[in-house]
Coordinates of C-alpha atoms in Angstrom, one line a residue:
M1 CA 53.1 64.3 200.9
I2 CA 50.1 64.9 203.2
R3 CA 50.7 63.2 206.5
R4 CA 48.0 61.1 208.2
G5 CA 47.2 64.1 210.4
L6 CA 46.1 66.2 207.5
V7 CA 42.7 67.0 208.8
T8 CA 44.1 69.3 211.4
Q9 CA 45.4 71.8 208.8
P10 CA 43.9 73.4 205.6
L11 CA 44.9 72.0 202.3
D12 CA 46.4 75.3 201.1
R13 CA 49.1 75.0 203.8
I14 CA 50.3 71.7 202.6
T15 CA 52.6 70.9 199.7
P16 CA 50.2 69.5 197.1
P17 CA 50.6 65.9 196.0
P18 CA 50.8 64.8 192.4
A19 CA 47.4 65.2 190.7
L20 CA 45.3 62.2 189.8
D21 CA 45.1 61.2 186.2
E22 CA 41.3 61.7 185.8
S23 CA 40.9 59.8 182.6
R24 CA 43.0 56.9 183.8
V25 CA 41.1 56.6 187.1
R26 CA 37.8 56.7 185.3
A27 CA 38.9 54.0 183.0
D28 CA 39.5 51.8 186.1
F29 CA 35.7 51.7 186.8
P30 CA 33.8 49.7 184.1
I31 CA 30.4 50.8 185.2
L32 CA 31.1 54.4 184.2
D33 CA 31.0 53.3 180.6
R34 CA 27.3 52.4 180.7
P35 CA 24.8 55.0 179.5
V36 CA 21.7 56.0 181.3
G37 CA 19.2 56.5 178.6
D38 CA 20.8 58.8 176.1
H39 CA 23.2 60.3 178.7
R40 CA 26.6 59.4 180.1
L41 CA 26.4 58.2 183.7
V42 CA 27.4 60.8 186.2
Y43 CA 27.6 59.0 189.6
L44 CA 27.4 61.3 192.5
D45 CA 26.3 58.9 195.2
S46 CA 29.6 57.5 196.6
A47 CA 28.6 58.4 200.2
A48 CA 25.9 55.6 199.8
T49 CA 28.2 53.2 198.0
A50 CA 31.3 53.7 195.9
Q51 CA 31.7 52.1 192.5
K52 CA 34.2 49.2 192.1
P53 CA 37.5 49.4 190.2
R54 CA 38.4 46.5 187.9
A55 CA 41.1 45.5 190.3
V56 CA 38.5 44.6 193.0
I57 CA 36.2 42.9 190.5
D58 CA 39.1 40.8 189.1
A59 CA 40.4 39.9 192.6
M60 CA 37.0 38.5 193.7
S61 CA 36.4 36.7 190.4
D62 CA 39.9 35.2 190.6
F63 CA 39.1 33.8 194.1
Y64 CA 35.9 32.1 192.8
F65 CA 37.5 30.9 189.6
R66 CA 40.8 29.5 191.1
Y67 CA 40.9 28.9 194.8
N68 CA 37.4 29.1 196.3
A69 CA 37.6 27.4 199.7
N70 CA 36.9 27.9 203.4
V71 CA 39.7 29.3 205.5
H72 CA 41.6 28.2 208.6
R73 CA 40.3 24.7 208.4
G74 CA 41.3 22.7 205.4
V75 CA 44.8 21.3 204.7
H76 CA 44.3 21.1 201.0
V77 CA 45.9 23.4 198.4
L78 CA 42.7 25.5 197.9
G79 CA 42.2 26.0 201.6
G80 CA 45.8 27.1 202.1
E81 CA 45.7 29.6 199.2
A82 CA 42.3 31.0 200.5
T83 CA 43.7 31.3 204.0
A84 CA 46.8 33.1 202.9
A85 CA 44.8 35.6 200.8
Y86 CA 42.3 36.1 203.7
D87 CA 45.0 36.7 206.3
R88 CA 46.8 39.1 203.9
A89 CA 43.6 41.2 203.7
R90 CA 43.7 41.6 207.4
E91 CA 47.3 42.8 207.3
L92 CA 46.3 45.3 204.5
V93 CA 43.6 46.7 206.7
R94 CA 46.1 47.0 209.6
Q95 CA 48.3 49.1 207.4
F96 CA 45.4 51.1 205.9
L97 CA 44.3 52.3 209.3
N98 CA 47.8 52.2 211.0
V99 CA 46.5 49.7 213.6
P100 CA 49.3 48.7 216.0
R101 CA 48.6 44.9 215.9
V102 CA 46.8 42.7 213.4
E103 CA 45.0 41.0 216.3
E104 CA 43.1 44.3 216.8
V105 CA 41.4 44.1 213.4
V106 CA 38.0 42.4 213.5
F107 CA 36.2 41.5 210.3
T108 CA 32.5 42.4 210.4
A109 CA 29.6 42.7 208.0
G110 CA 30.1 46.5 207.8
T111 CA 30.2 49.7 209.9
T112 CA 26.7 49.0 211.2
A113 CA 27.7 45.5 212.4
A114 CA 30.9 46.8 213.9
I115 CA 29.1 49.5 216.0
N116 CA 26.5 47.0 217.1
L117 CA 29.2 44.6 218.1
V118 CA 30.7 47.2 220.5
A119 CA 27.3 48.5 221.7
Q120 CA 26.1 44.9 222.5
S121 CA 29.3 43.3 223.7
W122 CA 31.2 46.1 225.4
G123 CA 28.0 47.9 226.3
G124 CA 26.2 44.8 227.6
A125 CA 29.2 44.0 229.9
S126 CA 30.1 47.6 230.9
L127 CA 27.1 50.0 231.0
R128 CA 25.2 50.5 234.2
S129 CA 22.2 52.6 235.3
G130 CA 23.1 56.2 235.4
D131 CA 26.0 55.9 233.0
E132 CA 26.1 58.3 230.0
I133 CA 26.9 57.9 226.3
I134 CA 27.7 61.0 224.3
L135 CA 26.7 61.3 220.6
T136 CA 26.7 64.2 218.2
G137 CA 23.9 66.0 216.4
Y138 CA 24.8 64.6 213.0
E139 CA 25.1 60.9 213.8
H140 CA 24.0 58.4 211.2
H141 CA 21.3 56.1 212.6
S142 CA 23.9 53.3 212.6
N143 CA 25.8 55.2 215.3
L144 CA 22.7 56.3 217.2
V145 CA 20.2 53.4 217.4
P146 CA 22.6 50.8 218.7
W147 CA 23.6 53.1 221.5
Q148 CA 20.0 54.0 222.1
L149 CA 19.2 50.3 222.5
A150 CA 22.3 49.7 224.7
A151 CA 21.3 52.7 226.9
H152 CA 17.7 51.4 227.3
R153 CA 18.9 48.0 228.3
A154 CA 21.3 49.3 230.9
G155 CA 19.3 52.3 232.2
A156 CA 22.0 54.6 230.8
L157 CA 21.4 58.1 229.3
L158 CA 22.2 59.6 225.9
R159 CA 23.7 63.0 225.7
V160 CA 24.0 64.9 222.4
V161 CA 26.7 67.4 221.3
P162 CA 24.8 70.3 219.5
L163 CA 25.9 71.8 216.2
L164 CA 27.0 75.3 215.4
A165 CA 25.6 77.3 212.5
D166 CA 28.3 76.2 210.1
G167 CA 27.7 72.5 210.8
T168 CA 30.6 72.0 213.1
L169 CA 30.4 70.6 216.7
D170 CA 30.0 72.9 219.6
L171 CA 33.1 71.8 221.5
E172 CA 32.4 74.0 224.5
A173 CA 29.0 72.2 224.9
Y174 CA 30.9 68.9 224.5
E175 CA 33.2 69.8 227.3
R176 CA 30.3 70.6 229.5
L177 CA 28.6 67.2 228.7
L178 CA 31.7 65.2 229.7
S179 CA 31.7 64.0 233.3
G180 CA 32.7 61.1 235.5
R181 CA 29.4 59.5 234.4
T182 CA 30.5 59.4 230.7
R183 CA 31.4 55.9 229.6
M184 CA 31.4 56.2 225.8
V185 CA 31.7 59.0 223.2
A186 CA 30.5 57.7 219.8
V187 CA 31.2 60.2 217.0
S188 CA 31.2 60.2 213.2
H189 CA 34.6 61.0 211.8
A190 CA 32.8 62.8 208.9
S191 CA 29.1 63.6 208.6
N192 CA 27.3 61.8 205.8
V193 CA 25.0 64.8 205.3
L194 CA 27.1 67.9 206.1
G195 CA 30.5 66.5 205.3
T196 CA 31.9 68.0 208.5
I197 CA 35.1 66.4 209.7
S198 CA 35.0 65.9 213.5
P199 CA 38.1 66.9 215.6
V200 CA 38.3 63.3 216.8
A201 CA 41.8 63.5 218.3
Q202 CA 40.8 66.5 220.4
M203 CA 37.5 64.9 221.4
A204 CA 39.3 61.7 222.4
R205 CA 41.8 63.5 224.6
M206 CA 39.0 65.3 226.4
A207 CA 37.0 62.0 226.8
H208 CA 40.0 60.1 228.1
E209 CA 40.5 62.8 230.8
V210 CA 37.2 61.8 232.4
G211 CA 37.8 58.0 231.9
A212 CA 35.5 57.6 228.9
L213 CA 36.1 55.5 225.7
V214 CA 35.8 56.7 222.2
L215 CA 34.3 54.9 219.2
V216 CA 34.7 56.5 215.7
D217 CA 32.3 55.8 212.9
G218 CA 34.7 56.1 210.0
A219 CA 32.3 55.1 207.2
Q220 CA 32.6 58.5 205.5
S221 CA 36.3 59.2 206.3
A222 CA 38.2 56.1 205.4
P223 CA 37.6 56.4 201.6
H224 CA 38.6 60.0 201.4
L225 CA 41.6 60.8 203.7
P226 CA 44.4 59.0 205.4
V227 CA 43.2 57.5 208.7
D228 CA 45.6 56.8 211.6
V229 CA 43.8 55.3 214.6
Q230 CA 46.8 55.8 216.7
Q231 CA 46.9 59.5 215.9
L232 CA 43.1 59.8 216.4
N233 CA 43.7 58.1 219.8
C234 CA 40.4 56.4 219.6
D235 CA 39.5 53.1 221.3
F236 CA 37.3 51.7 218.5
F237 CA 37.1 52.6 214.8
A238 CA 34.6 51.2 212.3
C239 CA 34.4 51.4 208.5
S240 CA 32.8 49.7 205.5
A241 CA 34.5 48.1 202.5
H242 CA 31.8 49.2 200.0
K243 CA 32.3 52.9 200.6
C244 CA 36.1 52.3 200.1
Y245 CA 35.6 50.9 196.5
G246 CA 35.3 47.4 197.9
P247 CA 32.5 44.9 198.1
T248 CA 29.2 45.2 200.0
G249 CA 28.5 43.3 203.2
F250 CA 32.0 43.6 204.6
G251 CA 33.7 46.0 207.0
V252 CA 36.1 46.2 209.9
L253 CA 36.3 47.1 213.6
Y254 CA 39.5 48.3 215.1
G255 CA 39.6 47.8 218.9
R256 CA 42.3 48.3 221.4
Q257 CA 43.6 44.8 222.4
E258 CA 43.0 45.2 226.1
L259 CA 39.4 46.1 225.5
L260 CA 38.7 43.3 223.0
R261 CA 40.1 40.8 225.3
R262 CA 37.7 41.8 228.1
M263 CA 34.6 41.8 225.8
P264 CA 32.3 38.8 225.6
P265 CA 31.3 37.1 222.3
W266 CA 28.6 38.8 220.3
I267 CA 27.7 36.0 217.9
A268 CA 28.4 32.4 218.8
G269 CA 29.3 29.5 216.6
G270 CA 32.2 27.8 214.8
G271 CA 35.6 29.4 214.7
M272 CA 35.2 31.6 217.8
I273 CA 35.9 28.9 220.4
E274 CA 38.8 27.2 222.2
Q275 CA 37.1 24.3 223.8
V276 CA 33.4 23.2 223.8
T277 CA 31.6 20.7 226.0
F278 CA 27.9 20.4 226.8
D279 CA 28.6 22.1 230.1
A280 CA 30.7 25.1 229.1
T281 CA 32.7 26.8 226.4
T282 CA 35.9 28.7 226.4
Y283 CA 36.4 31.4 223.7
A284 CA 39.2 32.1 221.3
A285 CA 41.2 35.3 221.6
P286 CA 40.3 38.3 219.5
P287 CA 39.7 38.8 216.6
A288 CA 38.4 35.2 216.2
R289 CA 36.2 35.6 219.2
F290 CA 34.0 38.0 217.2
E291 CA 34.1 36.2 213.9
A292 CA 31.8 33.2 214.3
G293 CA 30.9 31.1 211.3
T294 CA 32.2 30.9 207.7
P295 CA 33.8 34.3 207.0
A296 CA 33.2 36.4 203.9
V297 CA 36.4 35.3 202.2
A298 CA 35.8 36.8 198.8
Q299 CA 34.7 40.1 200.3
A300 CA 37.8 40.3 202.5
I301 CA 40.0 39.6 199.4
G302 CA 38.0 42.3 197.5
F303 CA 38.5 44.8 200.3
G304 CA 42.2 44.0 200.3
A305 CA 42.3 44.8 196.6
A306 CA 40.4 48.0 197.1
I307 CA 42.9 49.1 199.8
E308 CA 45.8 48.4 197.4
Y309 CA 44.1 50.4 194.7
L310 CA 43.7 53.4 197.0
Q311 CA 47.3 53.0 198.2
Q312 CA 48.4 53.0 194.5
L313 CA 46.5 56.2 193.9
G314 CA 47.8 57.7 197.2
L315 CA 45.3 58.9 199.8
D316 CA 47.0 62.2 199.9
A317 CA 46.2 62.6 196.1
V318 CA 42.7 61.3 196.6
W319 CA 42.1 63.9 199.4
A320 CA 43.5 66.7 197.3
H321 CA 41.5 65.8 194.2
E322 CA 38.2 65.6 196.1
Q323 CA 38.9 68.8 198.0
A324 CA 39.5 70.7 194.7
L325 CA 36.3 69.2 193.4
L326 CA 34.4 70.1 196.5
R327 CA 35.5 73.7 196.3
Y328 CA 34.5 73.9 192.6
A329 CA 31.1 72.3 193.3
T330 CA 30.4 74.6 196.2
D331 CA 31.1 77.6 194.0
R332 CA 29.0 76.3 191.1
L333 CA 26.0 75.4 193.4
S334 CA 26.2 78.9 195.0
E335 CA 25.3 80.3 191.6
V336 CA 22.1 78.3 191.4
E337 CA 19.1 80.6 192.2
G338 CA 17.0 79.3 195.1
L339 CA 19.5 76.6 196.2
R340 CA 20.1 76.3 199.9
L341 CA 23.3 74.4 200.9
F342 CA 23.6 72.8 204.3
G343 CA 26.9 72.8 206.2
N344 CA 29.9 75.0 205.4
A345 CA 32.5 73.7 207.9
P346 CA 36.1 74.6 207.1
M347 CA 37.1 71.0 206.9
K348 CA 34.7 68.7 205.0
V349 CA 34.7 65.5 202.9
G350 CA 33.2 65.7 199.4
V351 CA 29.5 65.8 200.4
L352 CA 27.1 68.5 199.5
S353 CA 23.5 68.4 200.7
F354 CA 20.9 70.9 199.5
V355 CA 17.4 71.8 198.7
L356 CA 16.2 73.8 195.7
G357 CA 13.3 76.2 196.2
T358 CA 10.2 74.3 197.0
I359 CA 11.0 71.3 194.8
H360 CA 10.7 68.1 196.7
P361 CA 14.1 66.4 197.0
H362 CA 12.7 63.2 195.5
D363 CA 11.3 65.0 192.5
L364 CA 14.6 66.8 192.0
A365 CA 16.6 63.6 192.2
T366 CA 14.2 62.0 189.6
V367 CA 14.8 64.9 187.2
L368 CA 18.5 64.6 187.6
D369 CA 18.4 60.9 187.1
A370 CA 16.5 61.4 183.8
G371 CA 19.6 63.3 182.7
G372 CA 22.0 60.5 183.8
V373 CA 23.0 62.2 187.1
A374 CA 22.7 59.8 190.1
V375 CA 22.3 61.6 193.5
R376 CA 20.7 60.6 196.8
A377 CA 17.5 62.1 198.1
G378 CA 16.0 61.6 201.6
H379 CA 16.9 61.9 205.2
H380 CA 20.1 59.9 204.7
C381 CA 19.6 57.9 207.9
A382 CA 20.0 61.0 209.9
Q383 CA 16.4 62.0 210.9
P384 CA 17.4 63.9 214.0
L385 CA 19.8 66.1 211.9
M386 CA 16.9 66.7 209.4
Q387 CA 14.8 67.9 212.3
H388 CA 17.6 70.2 213.4
L389 CA 17.9 71.6 209.8
K390 CA 14.1 71.9 209.7
V391 CA 13.7 70.0 206.4
P392 CA 12.2 66.6 205.8
A393 CA 14.9 65.6 203.3
T394 CA 17.7 66.9 201.2
V395 CA 19.4 66.1 197.9
R396 CA 22.9 64.9 198.4
A397 CA 25.7 64.9 195.9
S398 CA 28.8 63.0 197.0
F399 CA 32.2 62.6 195.3
G400 CA 34.6 59.8 194.7
V401 CA 38.0 59.5 193.0
Y402 CA 36.3 59.1 189.6
N403 CA 34.4 62.4 189.6
T404 CA 35.4 65.4 187.6
R405 CA 34.4 69.1 187.1
D406 CA 32.4 67.9 184.1
D407 CA 30.3 65.8 186.5
V408 CA 29.6 68.9 188.6
D409 CA 28.7 70.9 185.5
R410 CA 26.2 68.2 184.5
L411 CA 24.7 68.4 188.0
V412 CA 24.3 72.2 187.7
E413 CA 22.7 71.8 184.2
G414 CA 20.2 69.3 185.7
L415 CA 19.3 71.6 188.5
A416 CA 18.6 74.4 185.9
E417 CA 16.4 72.0 184.0
A418 CA 14.5 71.1 187.2
R419 CA 13.9 74.8 188.0
Q420 CA 12.6 75.4 184.5
R421 CA 10.3 72.3 184.7
F422 CA 8.8 73.0 188.1
G423 CA 8.9 76.8 187.6
R424 CA 10.3 77.4 191.1

């Protein structure tokens, strides 16, 4: 079995796990049965949002059908059942990320909300003029703009780790950027454009040596490989349910208990208090301190079902399946005349971004869609990276557990059709 530290060693050095049953997995996703025009749907946009297995859809429907109620308040049967299911979801998240304590799991509206929580709560209380925040050259806007705002408010400075030619981080430059002024290192575990997997554990060790904290944007890693926040040695970790085959509008933040306890509330309201008077309020301990208002109960239950689904498949098997597909797709795309692929790091998640000749990425995605192949086209919320790559946009094909070699072949066929149509 691939251990949680698998990203430190190539797949060919690890005993391979049992292969996924592709036909059985695809049957778990009802949406894949729908046609697009006269074509079978080929969904290659999981980096934007993953499709949902029947287990998730059924779990959320069951909540609304049988025990819809608010949690942690009512003493009636429905409230008790909803609370039990909601609390169980938090424990499932704890196991999924190997979080030491369930109190260190904060429910949020997604990765973006989780990062903003840290940037505004921790950042507002901790950052001072002259402090420095280190980001990387391939950050998603959601792990860039919140820190940019926090830096502007505090008079702090942003520093950026440059990229090497293969799309990996320049760790020598990173070491030079670290100093006693560094307060936070915010890094994507995996790039949503290049697929590059960051050496988070190594970066965290180096950051902690100068007294800095580390926040990891795990939106693109959590669905694809076993994540262990203790092994990563990060201080915060954020991810979204919808990229992990769960519902939209929901995510989690892991934070070390001693940090969360020192952080002030981010959003105020019901459920995050101990005592309220008109003169003053005392706040609940984390995670409740950061979960004001009626929670997303159905979404939490749905995310719990998604985690159980991934655990049943085995994240080691998911990783192996997607890595084999990534290698096949890389080889096939390299055969396409005029195609330029961005990022060839030795360790990647299943993301391939490219341009084809002078065809605009939006035009190329439109042609592919006409053939039933769904991809992403644009800057992928990573405009500074696009500037570095010297392109306005790319086409991005991204893989999930339900994708197969046949999907890749359909993509290549669509690219050939586009070349023929545009003559370039």
